Amino acid sequence: MYCITRTSLRRLGEQWTGVSYSQVKSVFEYSDVSRRGLSSSSTTCSDRHDDPPNSQDNKNQNFRRHKYANPLQRTIGILSDDVKGFFFGVQSRFPTTGKTLDGGDPRPEPQDRLGEVWPSHCDVLVVGGGVMGSSIAYHLKERALQGLNVVVVEEDPTYTRASTVLSVGGIRQQFSVPENIQLSMYGMEFLRKAPQLLGVEGMDPPDMQFNPHGYLTLASEAGVHQLEENYTLQRDLGAKVDFMSAAQLKDKFPWLNTDGVEGGVLGLENEGWFDPWSLLFSLRRKAVSLGTQYVNGRVTGLESQILDDAILETDYRSNVKNLRKAEITLANGEKRNIHFAILVLAAGAWSGEIGRLVGIGKGDGVMAAPIPVEPRKRYVYCVHAPDGPGLNSPLVIDPNGTYFRREGLGGNYLCGQSPHEDNEPPVDDLKVDEKFFEDEVWPTIANRVPSFENLKLHTSWAGYYDYNTFDQNGIIGLHPLVSNMFIATGFSGHGIQQAAGVGRAIMECILLGEYRTINLERLGFERILLNEPLYEKNIV
Amino acid sequence: MQPRRILLCADVRMMLCQLKQVQKISPNYGLLNSRNLSVSSTFGTDKGSSHKKLWYVPEEEKRESWNAPTESFKEDRVAVLGFDLAAAHFLVHRGGKVRFKNATIWNQKDENEEYELSRHYIPNIFVEEIDASGVDLIYEGLESMRNLQHLKWLSVANCSNIDDWCIDRICCQYSNSLEHLDISNCPKVTERGITALARLRRLQNLQLNGLDGIKNIKLLCLLLEDVLPNLQIEGIQYMDSKQEQQT
């Protein structure tokens, strides 16, 4: 039965592709068949490292070969197993990547008990395992289950430099771009339902540690008009916010100094702050339990193929590219390859670099525009002020951009400020500049809350914003010339609250081909090519 | 002709609500309207070992998502009845008790599951006290009780689904009028929900029976008393530490 299937498939293959079996070395050599008729370009990684023979495997601590990694082999394996199962009642001996739904391996093969499977082929490769990448992987696997092989490449499993875990964790609906408001409303719903959605059997349900205290955005006389416009938009979209005059603010928050403040918008519901580490950890745990594989390595090469017959014509004639293979450098320096069908770029502050690997930013015409995301260092200071605002304090944003919020019950507060364009700190490391606190942050918060005069700097840390130099809002969607690369980065400080929504949007793009829940077309890469920035109208 | 038509619609709607409760046939759809974003559990939801169960047997855990559409805010109910009466109907129908301003009796269901509440809008009738302790409210249900400008007394004791987000909603909806709140025996409330209660400016009485397990609850009670001057908290023994501090 198996021989009949194999021969008939071979014959069918000959008919469809016009290539007879004898001409091709082996019909299972997927790469050979696919390269016929397609010209390959910029090979940034060589094939020497492709599927090294077994003798080399034993030298390095690593991965066993997956018998059915190659998609063509997988299909034939599935079909032959089905046929055998039907006739002979044989159990599927088809190993899955990742654990089964029960939490255990279906049939552990004895000789490969050491090491995990190296996913040499996958359907979706997500570059970056922070909250964006994990959210995308979770949404994809939750919808497609075993129908899609998802691999996430994360360079640092301890997340020491990731923007996610170093963030202050605020969530608000007080934006001026409608898509941002909708994304964070969805994020709020997701956080609330997280114990059901992200619960894994046998483990504690995730606790997002949400503090429902709201955001208070203050505006001086120059900015109060913009604040009112934003407030109207937020109310229209269903956010529960309230506009208050300076007198009402003074009445509600007696510790607030309302000099120079004309009005403010207070979030009444669904705003506050939560623990970003819990969100990341539970998304990752749930994605892994659904079958995602996290690979500990860095993407150092991306090979693409130019599709001769697909052309994008604007001022230049450019051929459409299709990414096929990624070269991953593992922690021990070893380089391995993963073939994929779709790439999702969620690498946070380092997305610009990954874009350059593909050639986005080096080239003519459309390819000359790089992904405008770069790391920008931001400081967060934890101060101790025993006479501070106390329990009834939201996250306050001063007109000049300084923010502070309560942390815990011991009189500690977190504060920070985005520095001016001219004195951006260097991004080589995550060292903190205390002088910035004394010169810029402390005077502002002491002016706004007089009881902050006598505070003590307790601790501080620094993290990177994945800063979008173009318009400081996220870039979400396909790249126009690279036909299978999705971008989800550039959130410039408000990524953590939009992670759930963006994950769902990318999942809908990949699986359904269109946005269904929230329409994020305006946040696509095209706006960078058309030079139409989508600015958040900041309040001064 | 007009009033009778409205009456009929309200009756039919009430009957439909009862029917839906009995049959439990409404799955949770993801809504596309930007005002009503909700997370939908898509088809391929991971069920773990429970995939052995038959798909059409409703599980205990699904109760929340089954009832979310029926308990969510119904615009047409409010259009007919006004906010206060709509909330009253919603609660009393599910086993709660409601007392209106200037009334001495509580409106509730009797043994025959019947209750007396007006079926059309009456102006100047305000809900002042709500006892929802038998209702097992969920987050969406709280939205059906919104815009009650004169609510002074609220009890959601023994409702196991009240969590921090529900406290957030309560604080948002009744921040200017609520004077008595009872959240006894709500196990999902954490210390962050208790800190959020500082937003209820008029709060005078807080019942926290059975919530001793919350982290730092005694410190929280002391802090809340600092923020809200008239507040009295019952159910937590924190006075001992306060007296210790004074001596």
mmCIF file with all atom_site columns, N, CA and C in Angstrom, chain B residues 179-204:
data_model
loop_
_atom_site.group_PDB
_atom_site.id
_atom_site.type_symbol
_atom_site.label_atom_id
_atom_site.label_alt_id
_atom_site.label_comp_id
_atom_site.label_asym_id
_atom_site.label_entity_id
_atom_site.label_seq_id
_atom_site.pdbx_PDB_ins_code
_atom_site.Cartn_x
_atom_site.Cartn_y
_atom_site.Cartn_z
_atom_site.occupancy
_atom_site.B_iso_or_equiv
_atom_site.pdbx_formal_charge
_atom_site.auth_seq_id
_atom_site.auth_comp_id
_atom_site.auth_asym_id
_atom_site.auth_atom_id
_atom_site.pdbx_PDB_model_num
ATOM 1  N N  . GLU B 1 179 ? -22.134 54.887 49.898 1.00 0.00 ? 179 GLU B N  1
ATOM 2  C CA . GLU B 1 179 ? -21.733 55.082 51.280 1.00 0.00 ? 179 GLU B CA 1
ATOM 3  C C  . GLU B 1 179 ? -21.479 53.780 52.014 1.00 0.00 ? 179 GLU B C  1
ATOM 4  N N  . HIS B 1 180 ? -22.056 52.703 51.538 1.00 0.00 ? 180 HIS B N  1
ATOM 5  C CA . HIS B 1 180 ? -21.880 51.429 52.206 1.00 0.00 ? 180 HIS B CA 1
ATOM 6  C C  . HIS B 1 180 ? -21.577 50.385 51.161 1.00 0.00 ? 180 HIS B C  1
ATOM 7  N N  . LEU B 1 181 ? -20.511 49.644 51.363 1.00 0.00 ? 181 LEU B N  1
ATOM 8  C CA . LEU B 1 181 ? -20.146 48.592 50.407 1.00 0.00 ? 181 LEU B CA 1
ATOM 9  C C  . LEU B 1 181 ? -19.837 47.323 51.172 1.00 0.00 ? 181 LEU B C  1
ATOM 10 N N  . ASP B 1 182 ? -20.368 46.223 50.668 1.00 0.00 ? 182 ASP B N  1
ATOM 11 C CA . ASP B 1 182 ? -20.137 44.935 51.324 1.00 0.00 ? 182 ASP B CA 1
ATOM 12 C C  . ASP B 1 182 ? -19.543 43.976 50.304 1.00 0.00 ? 182 ASP B C  1
ATOM 13 N N  . ILE B 1 183 ? -18.278 43.655 50.444 1.00 0.00 ? 183 ILE B N  1
ATOM 14 C CA . ILE B 1 183 ? -17.661 42.690 49.541 1.00 0.00 ? 183 ILE B CA 1
ATOM 15 C C  . ILE B 1 183 ? -17.174 41.475 50.310 1.00 0.00 ? 183 ILE B C  1
ATOM 16 N N  . SER B 1 184 ? -17.934 41.052 51.304 1.00 0.00 ? 184 SER B N  1
ATOM 17 C CA . SER B 1 184 ? -17.518 39.903 52.110 1.00 0.00 ? 184 SER B CA 1
ATOM 18 C C  . SER B 1 184 ? -17.476 38.644 51.283 1.00 0.00 ? 184 SER B C  1
ATOM 19 N N  . ASN B 1 185 ? -16.515 37.793 51.603 1.00 0.00 ? 185 ASN B N  1
ATOM 20 C CA . ASN B 1 185 ? -16.437 36.460 50.995 1.00 0.00 ? 185 ASN B CA 1
ATOM 21 C C  . ASN B 1 185 ? -16.353 36.492 49.476 1.00 0.00 ? 185 ASN B C  1
ATOM 22 N N  . CYS B 1 186 ? -15.659 37.467 48.934 1.00 0.00 ? 186 CYS B N  1
ATOM 23 C CA . CYS B 1 186 ? -15.389 37.468 47.494 1.00 0.00 ? 186 CYS B CA 1
ATOM 24 C C  . CYS B 1 186 ? -13.932 37.060 47.326 1.00 0.00 ? 186 CYS B C  1
ATOM 25 N N  . PRO B 1 187 ? -13.653 35.805 47.057 1.00 0.00 ? 187 PRO B N  1
ATOM 26 C CA . PRO B 1 187 ? -12.273 35.341 47.127 1.00 0.00 ? 187 PRO B CA 1
ATOM 27 C C  . PRO B 1 187 ? -11.358 35.899 46.058 1.00 0.00 ? 187 PRO B C  1
ATOM 28 N N  . LYS B 1 188 ? -11.924 36.400 44.963 1.00 0.00 ? 188 LYS B N  1
ATOM 29 C CA . LYS B 1 188 ? -11.033 36.852 43.890 1.00 0.00 ? 188 LYS B CA 1
ATOM 30 C C  . LYS B 1 188 ? -10.523 38.268 44.097 1.00 0.00 ? 188 LYS B C  1
ATOM 31 N N  . VAL B 1 189 ? -11.006 38.963 45.123 1.00 0.00 ? 189 VAL B N  1
ATOM 32 C CA . VAL B 1 189 ? -10.524 40.325 45.352 1.00 0.00 ? 189 VAL B CA 1
ATOM 33 C C  . VAL B 1 189 ? -9.138  40.251 45.977 1.00 0.00 ? 189 VAL B C  1
ATOM 34 N N  . THR B 1 190 ? -8.216  41.048 45.457 1.00 0.00 ? 190 THR B N  1
ATOM 35 C CA . THR B 1 190 ? -6.856  41.059 46.004 1.00 0.00 ? 190 THR B CA 1
ATOM 36 C C  . THR B 1 190 ? -6.588  42.418 46.646 1.00 0.00 ? 190 THR B C  1
ATOM 37 N N  . GLU B 1 191 ? -5.362  42.581 47.146 1.00 0.00 ? 191 GLU B N  1
ATOM 38 C CA . GLU B 1 191 ? -5.057  43.831 47.853 1.00 0.00 ? 191 GLU B CA 1
ATOM 39 C C  . GLU B 1 191 ? -5.129  45.027 46.899 1.00 0.00 ? 191 GLU B C  1
ATOM 40 N N  . ARG B 1 192 ? -4.942  44.784 45.612 1.00 0.00 ? 192 ARG B N  1
ATOM 41 C CA . ARG B 1 192 ? -4.997  45.903 44.669 1.00 0.00 ? 192 ARG B CA 1
ATOM 42 C C  . ARG B 1 192 ? -6.430  46.402 44.519 1.00 0.00 ? 192 ARG B C  1
ATOM 43 N N  . GLY B 1 193 ? -7.392  45.487 44.616 1.00 0.00 ? 193 GLY B N  1
ATOM 44 C CA . GLY B 1 193 ? -8.779  45.932 44.585 1.00 0.00 ? 193 GLY B CA 1
ATOM 45 C C  . GLY B 1 193 ? -9.115  46.754 45.810 1.00 0.00 ? 193 GLY B C  1
ATOM 46 N N  . ILE B 1 194 ? -8.597  46.344 46.975 1.00 0.00 ? 194 ILE B N  1
ATOM 47 C CA . ILE B 1 194 ? -8.888  47.087 48.198 1.00 0.00 ? 194 ILE B CA 1
ATOM 48 C C  . ILE B 1 194 ? -8.286  48.482 48.120 1.00 0.00 ? 194 ILE B C  1
ATOM 49 N N  . THR B 1 195 ? -7.076  48.616 47.561 1.00 0.00 ? 195 THR B N  1
ATOM 50 C CA . THR B 1 195 ? -6.500  49.971 47.465 1.00 0.00 ? 195 THR B CA 1
ATOM 51 C C  . THR B 1 195 ? -7.342  50.829 46.543 1.00 0.00 ? 195 THR B C  1
ATOM 52 N N  . ALA B 1 196 ? -7.938  50.221 45.526 1.00 0.00 ? 196 ALA B N  1
ATOM 53 C CA . ALA B 1 196 ? -8.744  51.010 44.607 1.00 0.00 ? 196 ALA B CA 1
ATOM 54 C C  . ALA B 1 196 ? -9.978  51.583 45.282 1.00 0.00 ? 196 ALA B C  1
ATOM 55 N N  . LEU B 1 197 ? -10.388 50.984 46.402 1.00 0.00 ? 197 LEU B N  1
ATOM 56 C CA . LEU B 1 197 ? -11.581 51.496 47.078 1.00 0.00 ? 197 LEU B CA 1
ATOM 57 C C  . LEU B 1 197 ? -11.363 52.902 47.619 1.00 0.00 ? 197 LEU B C  1
ATOM 58 N N  . ALA B 1 198 ? -10.114 53.369 47.648 1.00 0.00 ? 198 ALA B N  1
ATOM 59 C CA . ALA B 1 198 ? -9.865  54.745 48.075 1.00 0.00 ? 198 ALA B CA 1
ATOM 60 C C  . ALA B 1 198 ? -10.523 55.747 47.135 1.00 0.00 ? 198 ALA B C  1
ATOM 61 N N  . ARG B 1 199 ? -10.945 55.290 45.964 1.00 0.00 ? 199 ARG B N  1
ATOM 62 C CA . ARG B 1 199 ? -11.574 56.201 45.006 1.00 0.00 ? 199 ARG B CA 1
ATOM 63 C C  . ARG B 1 199 ? -13.024 56.504 45.350 1.00 0.00 ? 199 ARG B C  1
ATOM 64 N N  . LEU B 1 200 ? -13.620 55.733 46.278 1.00 0.00 ? 200 LEU B N  1
ATOM 65 C CA . LEU B 1 200 ? -15.023 55.979 46.633 1.00 0.00 ? 200 LEU B CA 1
ATOM 66 C C  . LEU B 1 200 ? -15.040 57.057 47.704 1.00 0.00 ? 200 LEU B C  1
ATOM 67 N N  . ARG B 1 201 ? -15.324 58.287 47.292 1.00 0.00 ? 201 ARG B N  1
ATOM 68 C CA . ARG B 1 201 ? -15.083 59.406 48.206 1.00 0.00 ? 201 ARG B CA 1
ATOM 69 C C  . ARG B 1 201 ? -16.041 59.449 49.371 1.00 0.00 ? 201 ARG B C  1
ATOM 70 N N  . ARG B 1 202 ? -17.283 58.955 49.166 1.00 0.00 ? 202 ARG B N  1
ATOM 71 C CA . ARG B 1 202 ? -18.282 59.102 50.222 1.00 0.00 ? 202 ARG B CA 1
ATOM 72 C C  . ARG B 1 202 ? -18.391 57.868 51.088 1.00 0.00 ? 202 ARG B C  1
ATOM 73 N N  . LEU B 1 203 ? -17.470 56.940 50.924 1.00 0.00 ? 203 LEU B N  1
ATOM 74 C CA . LEU B 1 203 ? -17.633 55.655 51.602 1.00 0.00 ? 203 LEU B CA 1
ATOM 75 C C  . LEU B 1 203 ? -17.580 55.833 53.108 1.00 0.00 ? 203 LEU B C  1
ATOM 76 N N  . GLN B 1 204 ? -18.595 55.249 53.798 1.00 0.00 ? 204 GLN B N  1
ATOM 77 C CA . GLN B 1 204 ? -18.595 55.355 55.255 1.00 0.00 ? 204 GLN B CA 1
ATOM 78 C C  . GLN B 1 204 ? -18.485 54.012 55.928 1.00 0.00 ? 204 GLN B C  1
#
